[in-house]
Coordinates of C-alpha atoms in Angstrom, one line a residue:
M1 CA 119.3 88.7 114.4
K2 CA 115.8 91.0 114.2
R3 CA 112.9 89.7 112.9
L4 CA 110.1 90.8 111.1
H5 CA 107.3 88.4 111.8
R6 CA 104.6 86.7 109.7
P7 CA 102.3 87.6 112.0
L8 CA 102.1 90.7 109.8
A9 CA 99.7 89.0 107.2
A10 CA 97.2 88.8 110.1
L11 CA 97.7 92.1 111.3
L12 CA 97.6 93.4 107.9
M13 CA 93.5 91.9 107.8
L14 CA 92.8 93.9 111.5
C15 CA 93.7 97.2 109.3
L16 CA 91.1 96.8 106.8
T17 CA 88.3 98.8 106.7
T18 CA 85.4 99.9 104.2
A19 CA 85.8 103.8 105.0
A20 CA 87.4 105.5 102.1
R21 CA 89.8 107.3 104.8
A22 CA 91.5 104.1 105.5
H23 CA 93.8 105.8 107.4
D24 CA 91.4 105.8 110.8
A25 CA 92.4 102.4 111.4
G26 CA 94.8 101.9 114.8
P27 CA 98.7 101.4 113.8
V28 CA 100.1 97.8 114.0
S29 CA 102.4 97.8 117.0
D30 CA 103.0 100.3 119.4
P31 CA 105.0 102.9 117.9
E32 CA 105.9 104.5 121.2
A33 CA 107.7 101.6 122.2
L34 CA 109.8 101.4 119.2
G35 CA 110.9 105.2 119.8
F36 CA 108.2 107.2 117.6
S37 CA 105.2 109.9 118.5
S38 CA 101.8 108.3 117.7
S39 CA 100.6 111.7 116.9
R40 CA 103.6 112.7 114.5
L41 CA 103.4 109.3 112.9
A42 CA 99.4 110.3 112.2
R43 CA 100.8 113.1 110.1
I44 CA 101.7 110.7 107.5
A45 CA 98.2 109.7 106.9
A46 CA 96.9 113.1 107.0
W47 CA 99.7 114.3 104.4
Q48 CA 98.5 111.4 102.2
Q49 CA 94.7 112.3 102.4
S50 CA 95.5 115.9 101.6
Q51 CA 97.2 114.6 98.4
V52 CA 94.3 112.5 97.7
D53 CA 92.2 115.2 97.9
A54 CA 94.3 117.2 95.7
G55 CA 94.2 114.8 93.1
A56 CA 98.0 113.9 93.2
F57 CA 97.6 110.4 93.6
S58 CA 94.2 108.1 94.0
G59 CA 95.6 106.3 97.4
G60 CA 98.6 105.2 99.0
V61 CA 100.4 102.5 101.5
A62 CA 102.7 103.3 104.0
A63 CA 104.5 100.6 106.2
I64 CA 107.7 101.5 108.8
A65 CA 109.2 99.3 110.8
R66 CA 111.9 99.6 113.4
N67 CA 113.8 97.0 115.4
G68 CA 112.1 94.5 113.4
R69 CA 108.6 95.3 114.3
V70 CA 106.0 97.1 112.3
A71 CA 105.4 100.3 113.8
Y72 CA 103.1 102.0 111.2
L73 CA 101.0 100.1 108.4
R74 CA 98.2 102.1 107.0
A75 CA 96.4 102.8 103.7
V76 CA 94.7 106.1 102.5
G77 CA 92.2 106.7 99.5
F78 CA 91.1 104.5 97.2
R79 CA 92.1 101.8 94.7
D80 CA 90.7 102.7 91.5
K81 CA 91.1 105.8 89.4
A82 CA 87.3 106.8 90.0
K83 CA 87.7 106.4 93.8
T84 CA 84.9 104.2 94.6
I85 CA 86.7 101.7 96.2
P86 CA 88.8 102.2 99.6
L87 CA 92.3 101.0 99.7
Q88 CA 93.4 98.4 101.8
P89 CA 97.0 97.9 103.3
N90 CA 97.5 94.3 101.2
A91 CA 96.9 96.1 98.0
I92 CA 99.1 95.2 95.1
F93 CA 101.2 98.0 93.4
W94 CA 103.3 97.5 90.2
I95 CA 106.7 98.6 91.8
A96 CA 108.8 99.4 88.6
S97 CA 112.3 100.1 89.3
M98 CA 112.0 98.8 93.1
S99 CA 112.4 95.3 90.8
K100 CA 116.2 96.2 90.7
P101 CA 117.1 95.7 94.2
V102 CA 115.4 92.0 94.2
T103 CA 117.2 91.0 90.7
S104 CA 120.7 92.6 92.4
V105 CA 120.1 89.9 95.6
A106 CA 119.3 87.2 93.1
A107 CA 122.6 87.7 91.1
M108 CA 124.5 88.2 94.4
M109 CA 123.4 84.7 95.4
L110 CA 124.5 83.0 92.5
V111 CA 128.0 84.8 93.4
E112 CA 128.0 83.5 96.9
E113 CA 127.3 80.1 95.2
G114 CA 130.4 80.3 92.7
R115 CA 127.9 80.0 89.7
L116 CA 128.4 84.0 88.6
D117 CA 131.5 85.7 88.5
L118 CA 131.5 89.6 89.1
A119 CA 134.4 90.1 87.0
A120 CA 133.7 88.2 84.4
P121 CA 132.8 89.5 81.3
V122 CA 128.9 89.5 80.1
H123 CA 129.6 87.3 77.1
Q124 CA 130.9 84.9 79.0
Y125 CA 127.4 84.0 79.8
I126 CA 125.4 85.8 76.6
P127 CA 128.0 85.5 73.7
E128 CA 126.1 87.5 71.1
L129 CA 126.6 90.4 73.3
K130 CA 130.5 90.2 72.8
D131 CA 130.6 92.3 69.5
M132 CA 128.5 95.3 70.7
V133 CA 130.5 98.4 69.9
V134 CA 130.4 101.8 71.7
A135 CA 128.6 104.9 69.8
V136 CA 130.5 108.5 69.8
E137 CA 128.8 111.5 68.6
K138 CA 131.3 113.4 66.4
K139 CA 130.6 116.5 64.2
D140 CA 132.0 116.6 60.7
P141 CA 134.2 119.3 60.2
V142 CA 133.0 120.1 56.5
T143 CA 129.4 119.5 57.1
G144 CA 128.9 120.8 60.7
K145 CA 126.3 117.5 61.0
T146 CA 126.6 115.2 64.1
G147 CA 127.0 111.7 63.2
L148 CA 127.9 108.7 65.1
A149 CA 131.1 107.0 65.1
R150 CA 131.6 103.5 66.3
E151 CA 134.3 102.1 68.3
P152 CA 135.4 98.7 69.9
Q153 CA 134.8 98.5 73.5
K154 CA 138.5 99.4 75.6
H155 CA 137.4 96.9 78.0
P156 CA 134.8 94.2 78.3
M157 CA 131.4 94.8 79.8
T158 CA 131.3 93.2 83.0
V159 CA 128.8 91.4 85.4
L160 CA 129.7 94.3 88.0
D161 CA 129.0 96.7 85.4
L162 CA 125.3 95.3 85.1
L163 CA 124.8 95.9 88.8
R164 CA 126.4 98.9 89.0
H165 CA 125.3 100.3 85.5
T166 CA 128.1 101.5 84.2
G167 CA 127.9 99.1 81.2
G168 CA 126.7 101.5 78.7
L169 CA 123.7 100.2 78.5
V170 CA 120.8 102.9 78.5
Y171 CA 117.0 103.0 78.2
G172 CA 116.5 105.1 75.1
V173 CA 114.6 107.7 76.7
G174 CA 117.0 110.7 76.0
G175 CA 117.8 112.8 73.3
T176 CA 120.7 111.7 72.2
K177 CA 121.4 110.0 68.8
V178 CA 122.4 106.4 70.4
D179 CA 118.7 107.1 72.5
Q180 CA 117.1 107.2 69.3
L181 CA 118.7 104.1 68.1
Y182 CA 117.3 102.3 71.5
K183 CA 114.0 103.0 70.7
S184 CA 113.9 100.3 67.8
L185 CA 113.6 98.0 70.8
Y186 CA 109.9 99.2 71.8
G187 CA 106.7 99.4 70.2
N188 CA 105.0 96.2 68.1
A189 CA 108.2 95.6 65.8
G190 CA 110.3 95.3 68.7
V191 CA 111.6 92.9 71.2
W192 CA 110.4 95.0 74.8
R193 CA 107.3 93.4 74.9
R194 CA 105.0 91.0 77.1
D195 CA 105.1 88.1 74.6
K196 CA 108.7 88.3 73.8
T197 CA 111.4 86.6 76.4
L198 CA 114.7 87.8 78.1
A199 CA 116.6 86.2 75.3
D200 CA 114.8 87.4 72.5
F201 CA 115.2 91.2 74.2
V202 CA 119.0 90.3 74.6
S203 CA 119.5 89.4 71.0
G204 CA 117.8 93.0 69.5
L205 CA 119.9 94.4 72.2
A206 CA 122.8 92.8 70.8
K207 CA 122.3 94.8 67.5
L208 CA 122.8 98.1 69.0
P209 CA 125.8 100.3 70.3
L210 CA 126.5 101.1 73.8
A211 CA 125.9 104.6 74.7
H212 CA 129.6 104.9 76.6
Q213 CA 132.8 102.9 77.3
P214 CA 131.9 100.1 79.9
G215 CA 133.2 101.3 83.5
E216 CA 133.4 105.0 82.6
V217 CA 130.0 106.4 83.0
W218 CA 127.2 105.7 85.6
E219 CA 123.7 105.8 83.4
Y220 CA 120.4 104.2 84.4
G221 CA 119.4 101.7 81.6
H222 CA 118.7 98.1 81.0
S223 CA 121.7 96.8 82.7
V224 CA 119.7 94.8 85.1
D225 CA 117.1 93.3 82.5
V226 CA 120.3 91.8 81.1
L227 CA 121.6 90.7 84.4
A228 CA 118.4 88.7 84.7
R229 CA 119.1 87.1 81.4
V230 CA 122.3 86.1 83.1
I231 CA 121.1 84.8 85.9
E232 CA 118.8 82.5 83.8
I233 CA 121.8 81.3 82.1
A234 CA 124.0 80.8 85.2
S235 CA 121.3 78.7 87.3
G236 CA 119.6 77.1 84.7
Q237 CA 116.4 78.5 85.4
P238 CA 113.5 80.7 84.2
F239 CA 114.2 84.1 86.1
D240 CA 110.6 83.9 87.3
Q241 CA 111.0 80.5 88.6
F242 CA 114.6 81.3 90.1
L243 CA 112.9 84.4 92.4
E244 CA 110.0 82.4 93.5
A245 CA 111.9 79.0 94.2
R246 CA 114.8 81.0 95.7
L247 CA 113.7 84.3 97.4
F248 CA 109.9 85.1 97.4
K249 CA 108.9 81.6 98.9
P250 CA 111.4 81.5 101.5
L251 CA 110.8 85.2 102.3
D252 CA 107.0 84.5 102.6
M253 CA 106.5 87.2 100.0
I254 CA 103.0 85.7 98.9
D255 CA 102.1 88.4 96.8
T256 CA 105.2 89.4 94.7
G257 CA 105.5 88.7 91.0
F258 CA 105.7 89.4 87.4
Y259 CA 101.8 89.5 87.0
V260 CA 98.5 89.6 89.5
P261 CA 96.8 86.3 89.2
E262 CA 92.6 86.7 88.4
A263 CA 91.8 85.6 92.4
K264 CA 94.0 88.5 93.4
L265 CA 93.1 91.3 90.8
S266 CA 90.7 92.9 93.0
R267 CA 93.6 94.0 95.2
L268 CA 95.4 95.5 92.1
V269 CA 96.0 99.4 92.0
D270 CA 94.5 101.3 89.0
P271 CA 97.2 103.2 87.0
P272 CA 97.3 106.6 87.4
A273 CA 94.8 108.8 86.0
S274 CA 97.2 110.3 83.3
G275 CA 98.1 107.0 82.4
W276 CA 101.9 105.6 82.5
G277 CA 104.4 107.0 79.9
G278 CA 105.7 105.5 76.8
P279 CA 107.8 102.5 76.6
P280 CA 109.3 101.0 78.7
D281 CA 106.9 102.0 81.5
S282 CA 103.3 101.3 79.7
V283 CA 105.2 97.3 78.6
M284 CA 105.8 96.6 82.4
A285 CA 102.8 98.4 83.9
D286 CA 100.5 95.7 82.0
V287 CA 100.4 93.3 84.9
T288 CA 97.0 91.8 84.7
K289 CA 97.8 89.0 82.5
P290 CA 101.2 86.7 82.4
T291 CA 104.1 87.9 80.7
K292 CA 107.1 85.9 79.0
L293 CA 109.1 88.9 79.7
F294 CA 110.3 88.9 82.9
S295 CA 111.8 91.8 83.5
G296 CA 114.4 92.4 86.3
G297 CA 114.7 96.1 85.9
G298 CA 111.0 96.9 86.2
G299 CA 108.6 93.9 85.9
L300 CA 107.5 92.9 89.6
V301 CA 104.3 93.6 91.7
S302 CA 104.2 93.8 95.4
T303 CA 102.3 94.9 98.2
A304 CA 104.2 97.2 101.3
A305 CA 104.0 93.8 103.8
D306 CA 106.0 91.5 101.2
Y307 CA 108.7 94.5 100.1
L308 CA 108.9 95.4 103.9
R309 CA 109.9 91.6 105.0
F310 CA 112.4 92.1 101.9
C311 CA 114.0 95.2 103.6
Q312 CA 114.1 93.7 106.6
M313 CA 116.1 90.5 105.5
L314 CA 118.6 93.1 104.5
L315 CA 118.7 95.1 107.2
N316 CA 119.3 91.7 108.9
G317 CA 122.5 91.0 107.2
G318 CA 120.6 88.6 104.8
E319 CA 118.7 86.6 107.1
L320 CA 114.8 86.7 108.1
D321 CA 112.9 84.2 110.2
G322 CA 115.6 81.6 110.4
V323 CA 116.0 81.6 106.5
R324 CA 119.5 82.7 105.2
I325 CA 119.3 84.5 101.7
L326 CA 122.9 86.0 102.0
S327 CA 125.7 86.6 104.0
S328 CA 126.2 90.0 106.0
A329 CA 129.7 90.5 104.2
T330 CA 127.5 90.4 100.9
V331 CA 125.0 92.7 102.1
R332 CA 127.9 95.2 103.4
L333 CA 129.3 94.6 99.7
M334 CA 125.8 95.6 98.1
T335 CA 125.4 98.4 100.1
T336 CA 129.0 100.2 99.9
N337 CA 130.0 102.5 97.4
S338 CA 131.2 100.5 94.2
L339 CA 132.2 103.5 92.0
P340 CA 135.5 104.7 91.1
P341 CA 136.2 108.2 92.0
D342 CA 136.0 109.5 88.5
I343 CA 132.4 107.9 88.0
R344 CA 129.6 110.5 89.2
F345 CA 126.1 108.8 90.6
A346 CA 123.8 111.5 89.1
G347 CA 120.4 109.7 90.1
I348 CA 117.6 109.6 87.5
A349 CA 115.0 111.7 86.4
S350 CA 115.7 114.6 88.9
G351 CA 117.2 118.2 88.4
L352 CA 119.0 119.8 91.2
V353 CA 117.5 118.3 94.5
G354 CA 116.0 114.7 95.2
P355 CA 115.8 111.9 97.4
Q356 CA 119.3 110.7 96.0
A357 CA 121.3 114.0 96.6
G358 CA 124.5 113.6 98.9
S359 CA 124.4 109.5 97.8
T360 CA 126.6 107.1 95.6
W361 CA 125.7 103.6 94.1
G362 CA 126.5 100.2 95.6
L363 CA 125.1 97.2 93.8
G364 CA 121.3 97.5 93.3
F365 CA 120.9 100.4 95.6
A366 CA 121.8 104.3 96.0
V367 CA 123.9 104.4 99.2
R368 CA 123.8 107.9 101.6
S369 CA 127.3 109.0 101.6
D370 CA 127.2 112.5 102.5
A371 CA 124.6 113.9 104.9
A372 CA 125.8 116.8 104.3
W373 CA 124.9 116.9 100.4
S374 CA 121.6 115.3 100.9
V375 CA 118.5 116.9 101.1
V376 CA 116.6 114.2 103.0
P377 CA 117.2 113.2 106.9
G378 CA 118.9 109.6 107.4
S379 CA 122.0 108.1 108.4
V380 CA 125.3 107.9 106.4
G381 CA 124.9 104.3 105.1
S382 CA 121.2 104.5 104.6
F383 CA 120.2 102.5 101.3
T384 CA 117.2 103.1 99.1
W385 CA 115.6 103.2 95.5
M386 CA 112.3 104.1 94.1
G387 CA 110.3 103.3 91.1
A388 CA 109.0 105.1 88.0
S389 CA 105.1 104.5 89.4
G390 CA 106.1 106.6 92.8
T391 CA 107.1 103.6 94.9
Y392 CA 110.1 104.1 97.2
F393 CA 111.7 102.4 99.9
W394 CA 114.7 102.9 102.2
V395 CA 116.6 100.7 105.0
D396 CA 118.6 102.9 107.7
P397 CA 121.1 100.6 109.7
A398 CA 121.8 102.7 112.2
E399 CA 118.4 103.2 113.3
Q400 CA 117.3 99.6 112.5
L401 CA 114.7 101.3 110.4
T402 CA 112.7 100.1 107.2
A403 CA 110.2 102.2 105.4
V404 CA 108.3 101.5 102.1
H405 CA 105.8 103.6 100.5
L406 CA 103.6 102.7 97.6
I407 CA 101.7 105.1 95.3
Q408 CA 100.9 104.8 91.8
V409 CA 101.9 108.1 89.6
A410 CA 103.2 109.2 86.1
P411 CA 107.0 108.7 85.4
G412 CA 109.0 111.3 87.2
K413 CA 106.5 112.6 89.4
G414 CA 107.3 110.4 92.3
G415 CA 110.3 112.7 94.0
P416 CA 108.1 115.4 96.0
F417 CA 106.6 112.6 97.4
N418 CA 109.5 110.2 98.4
Y419 CA 111.0 113.4 100.1
A420 CA 107.7 114.4 102.2
F421 CA 107.5 110.8 103.1
R422 CA 111.2 110.0 104.1
N423 CA 110.9 113.8 106.0
L424 CA 107.5 112.8 108.0
T425 CA 109.0 109.5 109.2
Y426 CA 112.1 110.7 110.4
G427 CA 110.1 114.0 112.1
A428 CA 108.0 111.2 113.9
F429 CA 111.0 110.0 116.2
R430 CA 110.6 110.9 119.7
V431 CA 112.9 113.1 121.6
P432 CA 113.3 111.9 125.0
D433 CA 110.9 113.9 126.8
Q434 CA 111.8 115.9 129.6
G435 CA 108.5 116.4 131.1
A436 CA 106.9 119.6 131.9
P437 CA 109.5 121.8 134.1
D438 CA 108.8 123.7 137.3
A439 CA 107.7 126.8 135.1
A440 CA 104.6 125.1 134.4
R441 CA 103.0 125.7 138.0
A442 CA 104.4 129.1 138.3
P443 CA 104.5 130.7 134.7
L444 CA 107.4 133.6 134.4
R445 CA 106.4 136.7 133.0
V446 CA 108.9 137.8 130.3
D447 CA 109.3 141.8 129.2
A448 CA 107.1 142.5 126.0
N449 CA 110.1 144.1 124.1
R450 CA 112.3 140.9 124.9
L451 CA 109.2 138.7 123.0
A452 CA 109.3 141.2 120.7
A453 CA 112.8 140.5 119.6
Y454 CA 112.1 137.0 119.1
V455 CA 109.1 137.4 116.3
G456 CA 109.5 136.4 112.6
T457 CA 109.8 133.0 110.4
Y458 CA 112.3 130.4 111.6
R459 CA 113.8 128.4 108.8
F460 CA 114.7 124.8 109.4
A461 CA 116.9 122.7 107.0
S462 CA 115.4 119.6 108.5
S463 CA 112.1 118.8 110.8
S464 CA 114.0 115.7 112.1
S465 CA 116.4 115.6 115.3
R466 CA 117.9 112.2 113.6
D467 CA 119.2 114.9 110.8
K468 CA 122.3 116.7 113.0
Q469 CA 124.3 118.0 109.8
E470 CA 124.2 121.2 108.4
R471 CA 123.3 121.3 104.8
R472 CA 125.6 122.7 102.2
E473 CA 124.3 125.1 99.6
F474 CA 125.0 125.1 95.8
G475 CA 124.3 127.0 93.1
G476 CA 121.4 126.0 91.0
L477 CA 118.0 127.2 89.8
G478 CA 115.7 124.6 91.6
L479 CA 114.4 122.2 89.0
E480 CA 113.0 118.9 89.1
I481 CA 113.5 117.6 85.3
A482 CA 112.9 114.6 83.1
M483 CA 113.9 113.5 79.8
Q484 CA 110.7 112.9 77.9
G485 CA 110.7 111.9 74.4
G486 CA 114.2 113.1 73.9
R487 CA 113.0 116.6 75.3
V488 CA 114.0 118.3 79.0
K489 CA 110.6 118.6 80.5
V490 CA 110.1 120.3 83.9
A491 CA 108.7 117.9 86.3
S492 CA 108.2 120.6 89.0
P493 CA 110.3 124.3 90.0
M494 CA 111.0 124.1 93.6
P495 CA 109.0 126.8 95.5
D496 CA 110.6 130.2 95.8
A497 CA 114.0 129.0 93.5
P498 CA 115.4 130.9 91.2
A499 CA 113.1 129.3 88.5
A500 CA 110.0 129.5 90.0
R501 CA 110.5 133.3 90.5
A502 CA 111.7 133.7 87.0
G503 CA 108.5 132.1 85.5
V504 CA 109.5 128.7 85.1
M505 CA 106.5 126.3 85.3
A506 CA 105.6 122.5 85.3
N507 CA 105.5 121.2 81.8
D508 CA 107.6 123.5 80.4
I509 CA 109.9 122.1 78.0
I510 CA 113.6 123.6 78.1
T511 CA 114.9 123.3 74.6
H512 CA 117.9 125.8 74.9
L513 CA 120.5 126.7 77.6
D514 CA 122.8 129.4 76.9
G515 CA 121.9 129.0 73.5
E516 CA 122.8 125.6 73.3
A517 CA 119.9 122.9 72.3
T518 CA 119.2 120.2 74.9
Q519 CA 117.7 117.9 72.5
G520 CA 120.8 115.2 71.7
K521 CA 122.0 115.8 75.5
S522 CA 121.7 113.2 78.1
L523 CA 120.1 114.3 81.3
N524 CA 123.4 114.3 83.3
Q525 CA 124.9 116.9 80.6
V526 CA 121.7 119.0 81.3
L527 CA 122.0 119.1 84.9
D528 CA 125.7 119.9 84.4
K529 CA 124.7 122.8 82.5
M530 CA 122.3 124.0 85.1
R531 CA 124.4 123.8 87.8
G532 CA 127.5 126.5 88.3
P533 CA 128.4 129.2 91.0
V534 CA 125.9 131.4 92.8
N535 CA 124.9 134.8 91.3
T536 CA 125.8 133.6 87.7
S537 CA 123.2 133.4 85.2
I538 CA 122.2 131.6 82.6
H539 CA 119.4 131.8 79.6
L540 CA 116.9 129.4 79.1
K541 CA 114.6 129.1 76.0
I542 CA 111.4 127.2 76.9
V543 CA 108.2 126.1 75.1
R544 CA 105.0 125.9 76.6
N545 CA 101.8 124.5 76.2
E546 CA 99.3 127.1 74.6
Q547 CA 101.8 129.5 73.6
H548 CA 102.9 129.9 70.0
E549 CA 106.1 131.9 70.8
P550 CA 109.0 130.3 72.8
I551 CA 109.7 131.9 75.9
E552 CA 112.9 133.2 76.8
L553 CA 114.1 134.0 80.7
T554 CA 117.2 134.6 81.9
V555 CA 117.8 132.8 85.6
V556 CA 120.4 133.7 88.4
R557 CA 121.8 130.7 90.4
A558 CA 121.3 130.9 93.9
P559 CA 122.0 128.6 96.8
I560 CA 119.5 125.8 96.6
R561 CA 118.0 124.0 99.6
A562 CA 114.9 121.9 100.0
A563 CA 112.0 123.2 101.4
G564 CA 112.0 122.7 104.9
A565 CA 110.2 123.3 108.2
D566 CA 109.5 127.1 108.6
L567 CA 107.9 128.2 112.2
E568 CA 106.2 131.5 112.5
V569 CA 106.6 133.1 115.9
A570 CA 104.2 135.7 117.0
V571 CA 103.2 137.5 120.2
K572 CA 99.6 137.3 121.3
D573 CA 98.3 138.7 124.5
G574 CA 101.5 138.9 125.8
K575 CA 102.7 135.3 125.2
L576 CA 105.0 133.8 122.4
E577 CA 103.0 131.7 120.1
L578 CA 104.4 129.3 117.3
E579 CA 102.9 127.6 114.5
A580 CA 104.5 125.9 111.8
S581 CA 104.1 127.8 108.2
G582 CA 106.5 125.6 105.7
A583 CA 106.3 122.4 103.8
L584 CA 106.4 120.1 106.9
S585 CA 105.7 120.3 110.3
V586 CA 108.3 120.0 113.1
L587 CA 108.2 118.4 116.8
D588 CA 104.8 119.9 118.4
F589 CA 104.1 122.2 115.7
E590 CA 101.6 121.9 113.0
K591 CA 100.3 124.1 110.2
G592 CA 96.9 125.7 111.3
A593 CA 97.3 124.9 115.1
P594 CA 99.1 127.7 116.9
I595 CA 100.7 127.0 120.2
T596 CA 101.2 129.4 123.1
V597 CA 104.8 128.4 124.7
V598 CA 105.3 128.7 128.5
P599 CA 108.1 130.5 129.4
M600 CA 111.1 129.0 131.6
S601 CA 113.4 132.0 131.4
S602 CA 113.5 135.2 129.5
S603 CA 115.0 133.2 126.3
E604 CA 113.5 129.5 127.0
F605 CA 110.1 128.3 126.8
F606 CA 108.4 125.0 126.3
V607 CA 105.5 123.5 124.9
D608 CA 103.0 122.4 127.6
G609 CA 101.5 119.5 126.2
G610 CA 102.3 117.0 123.4
D611 CA 105.9 116.0 123.5
H612 CA 106.9 118.8 125.6
T613 CA 109.2 120.6 122.6
R614 CA 111.4 122.7 124.8
L615 CA 112.7 126.0 123.1
A616 CA 115.9 128.4 123.3
F617 CA 116.2 131.8 121.5
R618 CA 119.9 132.8 120.8
R619 CA 122.3 134.8 119.0
D620 CA 125.4 132.4 117.8
G621 CA 128.0 132.9 115.3
T622 CA 129.8 136.1 114.1
D623 CA 126.6 137.1 112.1
Q624 CA 124.9 137.4 115.5
K625 CA 121.2 136.3 113.6
M626 CA 118.5 135.0 115.9
R627 CA 118.3 131.4 115.9
L628 CA 115.9 129.2 117.5
V629 CA 117.0 125.8 119.1
L630 CA 114.3 123.2 119.3
D631 CA 115.4 120.6 122.3
P632 CA 118.7 122.1 123.2
G633 CA 120.9 119.1 123.7
P634 CA 122.0 116.1 121.7
W635 CA 118.9 115.8 119.7
Q636 CA 118.7 119.4 118.8
I637 CA 117.1 121.2 115.5
I638 CA 118.3 124.9 114.7
G639 CA 116.4 127.2 113.1
Q640 CA 117.5 131.0 111.5
R641 CA 115.4 133.7 111.5
I642 CA 114.8 134.8 107.6
N643 CA 112.7 137.4 107.9

């Protein structure tokens, strides 16, 4: 078994620095020996610093391990909102929904021991949930008003439903009438408070209806918090004690728990400058004092080092440093699709593009199932999740890779940072260096007209040699959206996508789609309405801050792709010069650092330095458009000229 050795704790101390730009500290291990380019890994810290400088987040910690050894562990920026205290690699973050995989592992430990039955009704462990009904919105044909009809469960909610979010439990943050009922859980009169217990919370939840029939719809919600209460009952221990004794202590996760002790508060990262959203996020984020509410869905704090050990245990098939947590068969079950064909995994708080695209749901994890639909690199079978606070991790068994990125941003704002970190990580993989060819000693001369034929912008769907599949396109608007107080809020429009070109802006509230009110609809319903065939139109009504009248826009759906890597090819002084110009760097090419390439033939070139990236210009396919192939061969990346 590959192991992530605990000398990591000692190595963390080597990374400590008093400089604000803590990313100047050296990497933990030799990244070249683990298949990475040191110079391209350094782009992670440079990107983080640019985000700190722009005020996107105050600081971040990134950790990457491969083959059981840490290739990268650095902190950038500051621990506090005032930007006066440098962030250190052992900083403690509220990890929000990255708690869910931990709780799921805890439940499966009990399943292996025969103390918990996946097929059993939840009411077998929590009898007071037996009589929960399902609320269905129905319109009165006489009055035209919409009300809630209550129906019995067709099938009881099972423990499996809790693990895969198909039990009908929701968070109550959408705009449906059921969401409005769930808001009673929050606030001073509710049961979702740090001075209440999981038992108190479940008692309050039992008085509410389910939003869906169990086993019929995937919707994110309080399922894993109920699962934590099931674990308490099945194990006979408070949930925090079970985790400490059975998971954190055996894995040596020394800084993970439900609050930060006073002696460690100097390492706790401040909330984002904008603060947290409303409940349930604000309740869980107060981690400076002990709590009675051990939220399995979002209550934990942790460090990059601790969570990397948790990830490595999963990558190893349930074992780390001689400690067996789960069997390899159970880990395979958890990281394999658990949803029936008629249930769609939609992801959370994201619109048409996000790190969950091309994924399905296992038992506690989103699992990458279709690389062609995905907008981020990685192997099929990779599994991942994130937290509302911007924290993110994934495990790639095919590449023997684990990665953790910890930042603190407002809920719903983490998607673009997850996307960038994942691309930067895979973009740092080395391609076998073929060295400088003979042409380096005796460069060829290429006809000026031939060089001019190559000039233009080339777009690459990915910046990674590990992402070999062509991406499918789909018709959409190009929006990241989130539900906030029952309203559809634009988190961010994709650059150059239809919505952005039509004038949609971040923080806009979309009130109507083709005349239908978005208030009262779920996130999935809104997403389905936005999608459609390419070149079809949809009418949006928008409310924007500081504008009294609603804004009405017609947006034409277009093929949607995530922003990838662009290379600008120009001729300067009779030679080809290339520079990255898109959202991502690619191989040897960066933004603001043009590179003159050396010809090997009239259509083939190479970079005389760095990783010796090779280039080939080709006209392929029926369209005969010019393409640029980087490192032709098994690790090639293909870009198409777009102008």
